[in-house]
Every structure is written in C-alpha cells, then in structure tokens.
JSON list of C-alpha atoms in Angstrom, two decimals:
[
{"chain": "A", "resi": 1, "resn": "GLY", "atom": "CA", "xyz": [10.90, -16.70, -0.01]},
{"chain": "A", "resi": 2, "resn": "GLU", "atom": "CA", "xyz": [7.20, -16.42, 1.04]},
{"chain": "A", "resi": 3, "resn": "GLU", "atom": "CA", "xyz": [7.40, -12.93, 2.32]},
{"chain": "A", "resi": 4, "resn": "VAL", "atom": "CA", "xyz": [8.75, -9.60, 1.11]},
{"chain": "A", "resi": 5, "resn": "ALA", "atom": "CA", "xyz": [11.95, -9.00, 3.04]},
{"chain": "A", "resi": 6, "resn": "GLN", "atom": "CA", "xyz": [13.10, -5.39, 3.66]},
{"chain": "A", "resi": 7, "resn": "THR", "atom": "CA", "xyz": [16.25, -4.46, 5.27]},
{"chain": "A", "resi": 8, "resn": "PRO", "atom": "CA", "xyz": [17.31, -2.62, 7.32]},
{"chain": "A", "resi": 9, "resn": "LYS", "atom": "CA", "xyz": [14.21, -2.20, 9.68]},
{"chain": "A", "resi": 10, "resn": "HIS", "atom": "CA", "xyz": [15.52, 1.27, 10.76]},
{"chain": "A", "resi": 11, "resn": "LEU", "atom": "CA", "xyz": [18.16, 3.46, 9.24]},
{"chain": "A", "resi": 12, "resn": "VAL", "atom": "CA", "xyz": [19.46, 6.66, 10.66]},
{"chain": "A", "resi": 13, "resn": "ARG", "atom": "CA", "xyz": [21.49, 9.16, 8.52]},
{"chain": "A", "resi": 14, "resn": "GLY", "atom": "CA", "xyz": [22.64, 12.72, 8.92]},
{"chain": "A", "resi": 15, "resn": "GLU", "atom": "CA", "xyz": [21.34, 15.13, 6.61]},
{"chain": "A", "resi": 16, "resn": "GLY", "atom": "CA", "xyz": [23.40, 15.10, 3.40]},
{"chain": "A", "resi": 17, "resn": "GLN", "atom": "CA", "xyz": [24.55, 11.46, 3.80]},
{"chain": "A", "resi": 18, "resn": "LYS", "atom": "CA", "xyz": [23.49, 8.58, 1.44]},
{"chain": "A", "resi": 19, "resn": "ALA", "atom": "CA", "xyz": [20.84, 6.02, 2.35]},
{"chain": "A", "resi": 20, "resn": "LYS", "atom": "CA", "xyz": [20.28, 2.67, 0.73]},
{"chain": "A", "resi": 21, "resn": "LEU", "atom": "CA", "xyz": [17.37, 0.44, 1.36]},
{"chain": "A", "resi": 22, "resn": "TYR", "atom": "CA", "xyz": [16.89, -3.18, 0.31]},
{"chain": "A", "resi": 23, "resn": "CYS", "atom": "CA", "xyz": [13.93, -5.32, -0.65]},
{"chain": "A", "resi": 24, "resn": "ALA", "atom": "CA", "xyz": [13.77, -9.07, -1.50]},
{"chain": "A", "resi": 25, "resn": "PRO", "atom": "CA", "xyz": [10.44, -9.77, -3.31]},
{"chain": "A", "resi": 26, "resn": "ILE", "atom": "CA", "xyz": [8.53, -13.02, -2.90]},
{"chain": "A", "resi": 27, "resn": "LYS", "atom": "CA", "xyz": [10.05, -15.68, -5.10]},
{"chain": "A", "resi": 28, "resn": "GLY", "atom": "CA", "xyz": [8.27, -15.86, -8.39]},
{"chain": "A", "resi": 29, "resn": "HIS", "atom": "CA", "xyz": [6.84, -12.34, -8.38]},
{"chain": "A", "resi": 30, "resn": "SER", "atom": "CA", "xyz": [7.82, -10.46, -11.38]},
{"chain": "A", "resi": 31, "resn": "TYR", "atom": "CA", "xyz": [6.81, -6.89, -10.12]},
{"chain": "A", "resi": 32, "resn": "VAL", "atom": "CA", "xyz": [8.19, -4.77, -7.43]},
{"chain": "A", "resi": 33, "resn": "PHE", "atom": "CA", "xyz": [6.89, -1.46, -6.13]},
{"chain": "A", "resi": 34, "resn": "TRP", "atom": "CA", "xyz": [8.26, 1.07, -3.83]},
{"chain": "A", "resi": 35, "resn": "TYR", "atom": "CA", "xyz": [6.02, 3.33, -1.69]},
{"chain": "A", "resi": 36, "resn": "GLN", "atom": "CA", "xyz": [6.98, 6.07, 0.69]},
{"chain": "A", "resi": 37, "resn": "GLN", "atom": "CA", "xyz": [4.78, 6.59, 3.76]},
{"chain": "A", "resi": 38, "resn": "VAL", "atom": "CA", "xyz": [4.85, 9.91, 5.54]},
{"chain": "A", "resi": 39, "resn": "LEU", "atom": "CA", "xyz": [2.39, 11.66, 7.74]},
{"chain": "A", "resi": 40, "resn": "LYS", "atom": "CA", "xyz": [-1.20, 10.56, 8.34]},
{"chain": "A", "resi": 41, "resn": "ASN", "atom": "CA", "xyz": [-0.82, 7.23, 6.54]},
{"chain": "A", "resi": 42, "resn": "GLU", "atom": "CA", "xyz": [-0.17, 8.78, 3.22]},
{"chain": "A", "resi": 43, "resn": "PHE", "atom": "CA", "xyz": [1.38, 6.03, 0.97]},
{"chain": "A", "resi": 44, "resn": "LYS", "atom": "CA", "xyz": [3.04, 7.73, -2.03]},
{"chain": "A", "resi": 45, "resn": "PHE", "atom": "CA", "xyz": [4.10, 5.57, -5.04]},
{"chain": "A", "resi": 46, "resn": "LEU", "atom": "CA", "xyz": [7.67, 6.04, -6.13]},
{"chain": "A", "resi": 47, "resn": "ILE", "atom": "CA", "xyz": [8.66, 3.53, -8.69]},
{"chain": "A", "resi": 48, "resn": "SER", "atom": "CA", "xyz": [7.76, 0.03, -10.02]},
{"chain": "A", "resi": 49, "resn": "PHE", "atom": "CA", "xyz": [9.80, -2.70, -11.79]},
{"chain": "A", "resi": 50, "resn": "GLN", "atom": "CA", "xyz": [9.12, -5.58, -14.07]},
{"chain": "A", "resi": 51, "resn": "ASN", "atom": "CA", "xyz": [11.85, -8.01, -13.30]},
{"chain": "A", "resi": 52, "resn": "GLU", "atom": "CA", "xyz": [14.94, -5.78, -13.64]},
{"chain": "A", "resi": 53, "resn": "ASN", "atom": "CA", "xyz": [13.36, -3.18, -15.94]},
{"chain": "A", "resi": 54, "resn": "VAL", "atom": "CA", "xyz": [11.81, 0.06, -14.68]},
{"chain": "A", "resi": 55, "resn": "PHE", "atom": "CA", "xyz": [8.11, -0.06, -15.44]},
{"chain": "A", "resi": 56, "resn": "ASP", "atom": "CA", "xyz": [6.89, 3.24, -14.00]},
{"chain": "A", "resi": 57, "resn": "GLU", "atom": "CA", "xyz": [9.03, 5.87, -12.30]},
{"chain": "A", "resi": 58, "resn": "THR", "atom": "CA", "xyz": [6.54, 8.74, -12.27]},
{"chain": "A", "resi": 59, "resn": "GLY", "atom": "CA", "xyz": [6.62, 9.06, -8.49]},
{"chain": "A", "resi": 60, "resn": "MET", "atom": "CA", "xyz": [10.54, 9.34, -8.11]},
{"chain": "A", "resi": 61, "resn": "PRO", "atom": "CA", "xyz": [12.12, 12.50, -7.24]},
{"chain": "A", "resi": 62, "resn": "LYS", "atom": "CA", "xyz": [14.78, 12.18, -10.00]},
{"chain": "A", "resi": 63, "resn": "GLU", "atom": "CA", "xyz": [17.43, 14.40, -8.52]},
{"chain": "A", "resi": 64, "resn": "ARG", "atom": "CA", "xyz": [18.44, 12.35, -5.54]},
{"chain": "A", "resi": 65, "resn": "PHE", "atom": "CA", "xyz": [16.59, 9.08, -5.62]},
{"chain": "A", "resi": 66, "resn": "SER", "atom": "CA", "xyz": [17.45, 6.06, -7.65]},
{"chain": "A", "resi": 67, "resn": "ALA", "atom": "CA", "xyz": [16.44, 2.45, -7.66]},
{"chain": "A", "resi": 68, "resn": "LYS", "atom": "CA", "xyz": [17.53, -0.98, -9.15]},
{"chain": "A", "resi": 69, "resn": "CYS", "atom": "CA", "xyz": [16.31, -4.50, -9.45]},
{"chain": "A", "resi": 70, "resn": "LEU", "atom": "CA", "xyz": [19.22, -6.57, -10.68]},
{"chain": "A", "resi": 71, "resn": "PRO", "atom": "CA", "xyz": [19.06, -10.32, -11.32]},
{"chain": "A", "resi": 72, "resn": "ASN", "atom": "CA", "xyz": [19.82, -12.58, -8.29]},
{"chain": "A", "resi": 73, "resn": "SER", "atom": "CA", "xyz": [20.23, -9.63, -5.92]},
{"chain": "A", "resi": 74, "resn": "PRO", "atom": "CA", "xyz": [17.78, -7.67, -3.67]},
{"chain": "A", "resi": 75, "resn": "CYS", "atom": "CA", "xyz": [16.09, -4.60, -5.22]},
{"chain": "A", "resi": 76, "resn": "SER", "atom": "CA", "xyz": [17.47, -1.43, -3.79]},
{"chain": "A", "resi": 77, "resn": "LEU", "atom": "CA", "xyz": [16.37, 2.19, -3.31]},
{"chain": "A", "resi": 78, "resn": "GLU", "atom": "CA", "xyz": [19.10, 4.80, -2.89]},
{"chain": "A", "resi": 79, "resn": "ILE", "atom": "CA", "xyz": [18.84, 8.34, -1.72]},
{"chain": "A", "resi": 80, "resn": "GLN", "atom": "CA", "xyz": [21.84, 10.55, -2.21]},
{"chain": "A", "resi": 81, "resn": "ALA", "atom": "CA", "xyz": [22.36, 13.70, -0.22]},
{"chain": "A", "resi": 82, "resn": "THR", "atom": "CA", "xyz": [19.39, 13.11, 2.04]},
{"chain": "A", "resi": 83, "resn": "LYS", "atom": "CA", "xyz": [17.19, 15.87, 3.27]},
{"chain": "A", "resi": 84, "resn": "LEU", "atom": "CA", "xyz": [15.08, 16.06, 6.47]},
{"chain": "A", "resi": 85, "resn": "GLU", "atom": "CA", "xyz": [11.85, 15.57, 4.47]},
{"chain": "A", "resi": 86, "resn": "ASP", "atom": "CA", "xyz": [13.07, 12.26, 3.26]},
{"chain": "A", "resi": 87, "resn": "SER", "atom": "CA", "xyz": [12.31, 10.88, 6.77]},
{"chain": "A", "resi": 88, "resn": "ALA", "atom": "CA", "xyz": [9.61, 8.31, 6.18]},
{"chain": "A", "resi": 89, "resn": "VAL", "atom": "CA", "xyz": [8.79, 4.62, 6.15]},
{"chain": "A", "resi": 90, "resn": "TYR", "atom": "CA", "xyz": [9.66, 3.05, 2.76]},
{"chain": "A", "resi": 91, "resn": "PHE", "atom": "CA", "xyz": [7.49, 0.10, 1.90]},
{"chain": "A", "resi": 92, "resn": "CYS", "atom": "CA", "xyz": [8.41, -2.35, -0.82]},
{"chain": "A", "resi": 93, "resn": "ALA", "atom": "CA", "xyz": [5.68, -4.65, -2.38]},
{"chain": "A", "resi": 94, "resn": "SER", "atom": "CA", "xyz": [5.67, -7.38, -4.95]},
{"chain": "A", "resi": 95, "resn": "SER", "atom": "CA", "xyz": [3.05, -9.03, -7.16]},
{"chain": "A", "resi": 96, "resn": "GLN", "atom": "CA", "xyz": [2.60, -11.76, -9.68]},
{"chain": "A", "resi": 97, "resn": "SER", "atom": "CA", "xyz": [2.09, -11.19, -13.27]},
{"chain": "A", "resi": 98, "resn": "VAL", "atom": "CA", "xyz": [-0.96, -12.31, -15.23]},
{"chain": "A", "resi": 99, "resn": "GLN", "atom": "CA", "xyz": [-0.10, -13.78, -18.63]},
{"chain": "A", "resi": 100, "resn": "GLY", "atom": "CA", "xyz": [3.14, -11.84, -18.46]},
{"chain": "A", "resi": 101, "resn": "ILE", "atom": "CA", "xyz": [1.72, -8.32, -17.83]},
{"chain": "A", "resi": 102, "resn": "VAL", "atom": "CA", "xyz": [1.16, -6.30, -14.81]},
{"chain": "A", "resi": 103, "resn": "ALA", "atom": "CA", "xyz": [-2.38, -6.37, -13.62]},
{"chain": "A", "resi": 104, "resn": "GLY", "atom": "CA", "xyz": [-3.88, -3.77, -11.39]},
{"chain": "A", "resi": 105, "resn": "ASP", "atom": "CA", "xyz": [-6.27, -6.30, -9.94]},
{"chain": "A", "resi": 106, "resn": "GLN", "atom": "CA", "xyz": [-3.51, -8.48, -8.40]},
{"chain": "A", "resi": 107, "resn": "PRO", "atom": "CA", "xyz": [-2.79, -7.91, -4.68]},
{"chain": "A", "resi": 108, "resn": "GLN", "atom": "CA", "xyz": [0.45, -6.36, -3.84]},
{"chain": "A", "resi": 109, "resn": "HIS", "atom": "CA", "xyz": [2.30, -8.08, -0.95]},
{"chain": "A", "resi": 110, "resn": "PHE", "atom": "CA", "xyz": [4.13, -5.64, 1.29]},
{"chain": "A", "resi": 111, "resn": "GLY", "atom": "CA", "xyz": [7.14, -5.94, 3.42]},
{"chain": "A", "resi": 112, "resn": "ASP", "atom": "CA", "xyz": [7.42, -4.55, 7.00]},
{"chain": "A", "resi": 113, "resn": "GLY", "atom": "CA", "xyz": [9.05, -1.31, 5.61]},
{"chain": "A", "resi": 114, "resn": "THR", "atom": "CA", "xyz": [12.27, 0.51, 6.49]},
{"chain": "A", "resi": 115, "resn": "ARG", "atom": "CA", "xyz": [12.09, 3.44, 8.81]},
{"chain": "A", "resi": 116, "resn": "LEU", "atom": "CA", "xyz": [14.39, 6.16, 7.53]},
{"chain": "A", "resi": 117, "resn": "SER", "atom": "CA", "xyz": [15.28, 8.89, 9.88]},
{"chain": "A", "resi": 118, "resn": "ILE", "atom": "CA", "xyz": [17.35, 11.95, 8.73]},
{"chain": "A", "resi": 119, "resn": "LEU", "atom": "CA", "xyz": [18.80, 14.02, 11.50]},
{"chain": "B", "resi": 1, "resn": "ILE", "atom": "CA", "xyz": [-13.70, 12.90, -6.82]},
{"chain": "B", "resi": 2, "resn": "LEU", "atom": "CA", "xyz": [-10.11, 13.39, -7.88]},
{"chain": "B", "resi": 3, "resn": "ASN", "atom": "CA", "xyz": [-8.38, 11.43, -5.08]},
{"chain": "B", "resi": 4, "resn": "VAL", "atom": "CA", "xyz": [-9.08, 8.33, -2.99]},
{"chain": "B", "resi": 5, "resn": "GLU", "atom": "CA", "xyz": [-10.83, 9.45, 0.20]},
{"chain": "B", "resi": 6, "resn": "GLN", "atom": "CA", "xyz": [-11.75, 7.41, 3.19]},
{"chain": "B", "resi": 7, "resn": "SER", "atom": "CA", "xyz": [-14.15, 8.20, 6.07]},
{"chain": "B", "resi": 8, "resn": "PRO", "atom": "CA", "xyz": [-14.26, 8.44, 8.92]},
{"chain": "B", "resi": 9, "resn": "GLN", "atom": "CA", "xyz": [-10.63, 9.08, 9.72]},
{"chain": "B", "resi": 10, "resn": "SER", "atom": "CA", "xyz": [-11.02, 7.23, 13.02]},
{"chain": "B", "resi": 11, "resn": "LEU", "atom": "CA", "xyz": [-13.56, 5.11, 14.65]},
{"chain": "B", "resi": 12, "resn": "HIS", "atom": "CA", "xyz": [-14.15, 3.50, 18.14]},
{"chain": "B", "resi": 13, "resn": "VAL", "atom": "CA", "xyz": [-16.42, 0.54, 18.31]},
{"chain": "B", "resi": 14, "resn": "GLN", "atom": "CA", "xyz": [-17.55, -1.52, 21.19]},
{"chain": "B", "resi": 15, "resn": "GLU", "atom": "CA", "xyz": [-16.50, -5.18, 21.16]},
{"chain": "B", "resi": 16, "resn": "GLY", "atom": "CA", "xyz": [-19.30, -7.29, 19.64]},
{"chain": "B", "resi": 17, "resn": "ASP", "atom": "CA", "xyz": [-20.70, -4.33, 17.56]},
{"chain": "B", "resi": 18, "resn": "SER", "atom": "CA", "xyz": [-20.82, -4.26, 13.79]},
{"chain": "B", "resi": 19, "resn": "THR", "atom": "CA", "xyz": [-19.28, -1.31, 11.84]},
{"chain": "B", "resi": 20, "resn": "ASN", "atom": "CA", "xyz": [-18.59, -0.14, 8.44]},
{"chain": "B", "resi": 21, "resn": "PHE", "atom": "CA", "xyz": [-16.53, 2.63, 6.66]},
{"chain": "B", "resi": 22, "resn": "THR", "atom": "CA", "xyz": [-16.27, 4.09, 3.24]},
{"chain": "B", "resi": 23, "resn": "CYS", "atom": "CA", "xyz": [-13.84, 4.61, 0.48]},
{"chain": "B", "resi": 24, "resn": "SER", "atom": "CA", "xyz": [-14.54, 6.93, -2.43]},
{"chain": "B", "resi": 25, "resn": "PHE", "atom": "CA", "xyz": [-12.36, 6.83, -5.53]},
{"chain": "B", "resi": 26, "resn": "PRO", "atom": "CA", "xyz": [-12.37, 8.45, -9.02]},
{"chain": "B", "resi": 27, "resn": "SER", "atom": "CA", "xyz": [-14.77, 6.36, -11.18]},
{"chain": "B", "resi": 28, "resn": "SER", "atom": "CA", "xyz": [-13.14, 7.58, -14.50]},
{"chain": "B", "resi": 29, "resn": "ASN", "atom": "CA", "xyz": [-10.58, 5.14, -15.87]},
{"chain": "B", "resi": 30, "resn": "PHE", "atom": "CA", "xyz": [-11.12, 2.92, -12.79]},
{"chain": "B", "resi": 31, "resn": "TYR", "atom": "CA", "xyz": [-9.69, -0.64, -12.85]},
{"chain": "B", "resi": 32, "resn": "ALA", "atom": "CA", "xyz": [-9.62, -2.18, -9.47]},
{"chain": "B", "resi": 33, "resn": "LEU", "atom": "CA", "xyz": [-10.23, -1.28, -5.65]},
{"chain": "B", "resi": 34, "resn": "HIS", "atom": "CA", "xyz": [-8.08, -2.81, -2.95]},
{"chain": "B", "resi": 35, "resn": "TRP", "atom": "CA", "xyz": [-8.55, -3.05, 0.68]},
{"chain": "B", "resi": 36, "resn": "TYR", "atom": "CA", "xyz": [-5.75, -3.57, 3.11]},
{"chain": "B", "resi": 37, "resn": "ARG", "atom": "CA", "xyz": [-5.54, -4.02, 6.89]},
{"chain": "B", "resi": 38, "resn": "TRP", "atom": "CA", "xyz": [-2.50, -2.41, 8.47]},
{"chain": "B", "resi": 39, "resn": "GLU", "atom": "CA", "xyz": [-1.04, -2.40, 11.97]},
{"chain": "B", "resi": 40, "resn": "THR", "atom": "CA", "xyz": [1.70, 0.06, 12.62]},
{"chain": "B", "resi": 41, "resn": "ALA", "atom": "CA", "xyz": [5.14, -1.28, 12.30]},
{"chain": "B", "resi": 42, "resn": "LYS", "atom": "CA", "xyz": [3.88, -4.19, 10.37]},
{"chain": "B", "resi": 43, "resn": "SER", "atom": "CA", "xyz": [3.19, -4.78, 6.64]},
{"chain": "B", "resi": 44, "resn": "PRO", "atom": "CA", "xyz": [-0.09, -3.93, 5.15]},
{"chain": "B", "resi": 45, "resn": "GLU", "atom": "CA", "xyz": [-2.16, -7.14, 4.63]},
{"chain": "B", "resi": 46, "resn": "ALA", "atom": "CA", "xyz": [-4.20, -7.63, 1.57]},
{"chain": "B", "resi": 47, "resn": "LEU", "atom": "CA", "xyz": [-7.93, -8.13, 2.36]},
{"chain": "B", "resi": 48, "resn": "PHE", "atom": "CA", "xyz": [-9.86, -7.82, -0.96]},
{"chain": "B", "resi": 49, "resn": "VAL", "atom": "CA", "xyz": [-9.49, -6.81, -4.59]},
{"chain": "B", "resi": 50, "resn": "MET", "atom": "CA", "xyz": [-12.63, -5.94, -6.50]},
{"chain": "B", "resi": 51, "resn": "THR", "atom": "CA", "xyz": [-13.09, -4.83, -10.10]},
{"chain": "B", "resi": 52, "resn": "LEU", "atom": "CA", "xyz": [-16.71, -5.23, -11.18]},
{"chain": "B", "resi": 53, "resn": "ASN", "atom": "CA", "xyz": [-19.71, -2.94, -10.29]},
{"chain": "B", "resi": 54, "resn": "GLY", "atom": "CA", "xyz": [-21.69, -4.82, -7.63]},
{"chain": "B", "resi": 55, "resn": "ASP", "atom": "CA", "xyz": [-18.79, -7.05, -6.56]},
{"chain": "B", "resi": 56, "resn": "GLU", "atom": "CA", "xyz": [-19.03, -8.35, -2.97]},
{"chain": "B", "resi": 57, "resn": "LYS", "atom": "CA", "xyz": [-16.26, -10.10, -1.25]},
{"chain": "B", "resi": 58, "resn": "LYS", "atom": "CA", "xyz": [-16.15, -11.83, 2.14]},
{"chain": "B", "resi": 59, "resn": "LYS", "atom": "CA", "xyz": [-13.50, -13.07, 4.40]},
{"chain": "B", "resi": 60, "resn": "GLY", "atom": "CA", "xyz": [-14.70, -14.36, 7.85]},
{"chain": "B", "resi": 61, "resn": "ARG", "atom": "CA", "xyz": [-16.47, -11.38, 9.61]},
{"chain": "B", "resi": 62, "resn": "ILE", "atom": "CA", "xyz": [-15.27, -8.91, 7.13]},
{"chain": "B", "resi": 63, "resn": "SER", "atom": "CA", "xyz": [-16.93, -8.12, 3.79]},
{"chain": "B", "resi": 64, "resn": "ALA", "atom": "CA", "xyz": [-16.77, -5.42, 1.15]},
{"chain": "B", "resi": 65, "resn": "THR", "atom": "CA", "xyz": [-18.84, -4.08, -1.69]},
{"chain": "B", "resi": 66, "resn": "LEU", "atom": "CA", "xyz": [-18.04, -2.08, -4.76]},
{"chain": "B", "resi": 67, "resn": "ASN", "atom": "CA", "xyz": [-20.02, 0.50, -6.66]},
{"chain": "B", "resi": 68, "resn": "THR", "atom": "CA", "xyz": [-17.93, 1.72, -9.71]},
{"chain": "B", "resi": 69, "resn": "LYS", "atom": "CA", "xyz": [-20.57, 3.86, -11.30]},
{"chain": "B", "resi": 70, "resn": "GLU", "atom": "CA", "xyz": [-20.63, 6.25, -8.23]},
{"chain": "B", "resi": 71, "resn": "GLY", "atom": "CA", "xyz": [-17.13, 5.49, -7.15]},
{"chain": "B", "resi": 72, "resn": "TYR", "atom": "CA", "xyz": [-17.38, 4.08, -3.62]},
{"chain": "B", "resi": 73, "resn": "SER", "atom": "CA", "xyz": [-16.74, 0.90, -1.65]},
{"chain": "B", "resi": 74, "resn": "TYR", "atom": "CA", "xyz": [-17.80, -0.10, 1.81]},
{"chain": "B", "resi": 75, "resn": "LEU", "atom": "CA", "xyz": [-15.94, -2.46, 4.28]},
{"chain": "B", "resi": 76, "resn": "TYR", "atom": "CA", "xyz": [-18.08, -4.12, 6.82]},
{"chain": "B", "resi": 77, "resn": "ILE", "atom": "CA", "xyz": [-16.99, -5.76, 10.13]},
{"chain": "B", "resi": 78, "resn": "LYS", "atom": "CA", "xyz": [-19.51, -7.91, 11.82]},
{"chain": "B", "resi": 79, "resn": "GLY", "atom": "CA", "xyz": [-19.23, -8.66, 15.57]},
{"chain": "B", "resi": 80, "resn": "SER", "atom": "CA", "xyz": [-16.04, -6.60, 16.14]},
{"chain": "B", "resi": 81, "resn": "GLN", "atom": "CA", "xyz": [-13.23, -8.15, 18.13]},
{"chain": "B", "resi": 82, "resn": "PRO", "atom": "CA", "xyz": [-10.19, -6.59, 19.75]},
{"chain": "B", "resi": 83, "resn": "GLU", "atom": "CA", "xyz": [-7.96, -8.10, 17.04]},
{"chain": "B", "resi": 84, "resn": "ASP", "atom": "CA", "xyz": [-9.80, -6.01, 14.41]},
{"chain": "B", "resi": 85, "resn": "SER", "atom": "CA", "xyz": [-8.16, -3.01, 15.73]},
{"chain": "B", "resi": 86, "resn": "ALA", "atom": "CA", "xyz": [-6.00, -1.61, 12.86]},
{"chain": "B", "resi": 87, "resn": "THR", "atom": "CA", "xyz": [-5.90, 1.02, 10.06]},
{"chain": "B", "resi": 88, "resn": "TYR", "atom": "CA", "xyz": [-7.97, -0.06, 7.09]},
{"chain": "B", "resi": 89, "resn": "LEU", "atom": "CA", "xyz": [-6.48, 1.29, 3.84]},
{"chain": "B", "resi": 90, "resn": "CYS", "atom": "CA", "xyz": [-8.30, 1.38, 0.45]},
{"chain": "B", "resi": 91, "resn": "ALA", "atom": "CA", "xyz": [-6.37, 1.96, -2.83]},
{"chain": "B", "resi": 92, "resn": "SER", "atom": "CA", "xyz": [-7.39, 2.11, -6.53]},
{"chain": "B", "resi": 93, "resn": "THR", "atom": "CA", "xyz": [-5.71, 1.32, -9.74]},
{"chain": "B", "resi": 94, "resn": "SER", "atom": "CA", "xyz": [-6.47, 2.80, -13.16]},
{"chain": "B", "resi": 95, "resn": "PHE", "atom": "CA", "xyz": [-6.42, 1.03, -16.61]},
{"chain": "B", "resi": 96, "resn": "GLY", "atom": "CA", "xyz": [-2.87, 0.82, -17.81]},
{"chain": "B", "resi": 97, "resn": "ASN", "atom": "CA", "xyz": [-1.44, 1.73, -14.43]},
{"chain": "B", "resi": 98, "resn": "GLU", "atom": "CA", "xyz": [-0.73, -0.76, -11.77]},
{"chain": "B", "resi": 99, "resn": "LYS", "atom": "CA", "xyz": [0.39, 1.52, -9.07]},
{"chain": "B", "resi": 100, "resn": "LEU", "atom": "CA", "xyz": [-1.82, 1.75, -5.97]},
{"chain": "B", "resi": 101, "resn": "THR", "atom": "CA", "xyz": [-3.26, 5.15, -5.17]},
{"chain": "B", "resi": 102, "resn": "PHE", "atom": "CA", "xyz": [-4.07, 5.09, -1.48]},
{"chain": "B", "resi": 103, "resn": "GLY", "atom": "CA", "xyz": [-6.58, 6.79, 0.74]},
{"chain": "B", "resi": 104, "resn": "THR", "atom": "CA", "xyz": [-5.50, 7.95, 4.19]},
{"chain": "B", "resi": 105, "resn": "GLY", "atom": "CA", "xyz": [-7.19, 5.09, 5.97]},
{"chain": "B", "resi": 106, "resn": "THR", "atom": "CA", "xyz": [-9.71, 4.57, 8.75]},
{"chain": "B", "resi": 107, "resn": "ARG", "atom": "CA", "xyz": [-8.27, 3.90, 12.05]},
{"chain": "B", "resi": 108, "resn": "LEU", "atom": "CA", "xyz": [-10.48, 1.36, 13.89]},
{"chain": "B", "resi": 109, "resn": "THR", "atom": "CA", "xyz": [-10.16, 0.89, 17.66]},
{"chain": "B", "resi": 110, "resn": "ILE", "atom": "CA", "xyz": [-12.24, -1.83, 19.28]},
{"chain": "B", "resi": 111, "resn": "ILE", "atom": "CA", "xyz": [-13.09, -1.19, 22.94]},
{"chain": "B", "resi": 112, "resn": "PRO", "atom": "CA", "xyz": [-13.28, -4.40, 25.09]}
]
C-alpha cells in the first residue's frame, strides 16, 4: 500500500500480559523501523529491519521485547510480561533503500502508531 | 551538543505572522537532518531532509536551513495559518547509522 498501516490503533493489557503490535510497510520499502514514543514527545528508536533481517537492535530491551519481519506478513513487535512503563505509542516507519543500502538521508514514512496502555 | 535539542518547547503565533525555531544536533559524525510535522494521534509527516552545510529547502510557506559546522538547523514558517498548528520534530542520523535520533519538538499554536 501507499501508507504504513499499523494495527491495532489502541491496545489495552493488564500488567504481565503479552502485547503484540503489527505494521505493514509501504510496498517496495525495504526498511522498517520501530520507535517508542513516551512522555514529552520523546521518540526512542527500538529496532530496524532490512527486509526480514534485523539491521539494528541496539534500542531493544532484550528481556521482554522481540520483533520480526517475515516475508508476505506484516512486521510485528511483541512484548512479553508487560510492565506499566511499557505504556506508550509505538510507531512503525518504512523507507526505501538506495542502491540496496540503508541511507540516513531517506525520509522515513510513519504509520499512525499503536497506543499501548498497560493497566 | 550530545543530543538533538529543539527550542522553544512551545510557541504561540498570531495568524499571518512569520516564525522560526531551532534544532541543534551533534555535528560529529553527522549525516542528515530530518524535519517532521506531527499532529497528535496522526503519523509524523516528513517535511525535509538535508545533508550538506548551507542546504536550504522550501515547501510552500515552510523552509529550512542547515549549518553542519556549528550543528544547527532553522525551520521557518511564513504567514502562519491555523493549519500550521502542530508539533515540529527534528531528527538526525549519523554515518553508518540510519536510525533517527529525535529532539523533543516545538509545539506551534497559531492564534486566529
């Protein structure tokens, strides 16, 4: 599609439950990024993918967070045993490659985000 | 500068007036500077990407400049309109690292 599609728009989970978020990137975009937006507009990078391969996962809390981008499926971000501090808006973005490599000067196209509320 | 910083945090501008705000970023290992326009509950919208010192970009009434040597960028809005009300985010990327490092944004409110 022409837009990054994120589902669901809102997700409510009790503390300790699992949460799974989905992202369909723009068709033809090779790169997918996940960002966590918490207080005061702080967008924190979590992980990026080049097609189905993890490109950079330096922002991921490894204990409970995992992500996948499988062929012919939406990408997913899963949080096991959620905590109150996981409450945030999770944005997915996609971008085109330039000559087959990720280029930091390509605009990233964002979805509308998934608002995750942990009670 | 170690982080991406934006000022002011918020700004109220009378309709029809022009305004500008600032983004400061680490100049070492700098690759590109991105500006996004973001309305709450919507997706951030890409405005500009700049890479070279002295770059200037323009889109309608909005323009931006880049100084990579001193590590800052300005965003200008000429003749503000109510639809310009939004949060304006800047983000930088470094060589070999495509992830966006965001500032905390400037929240612009246009007063009719």
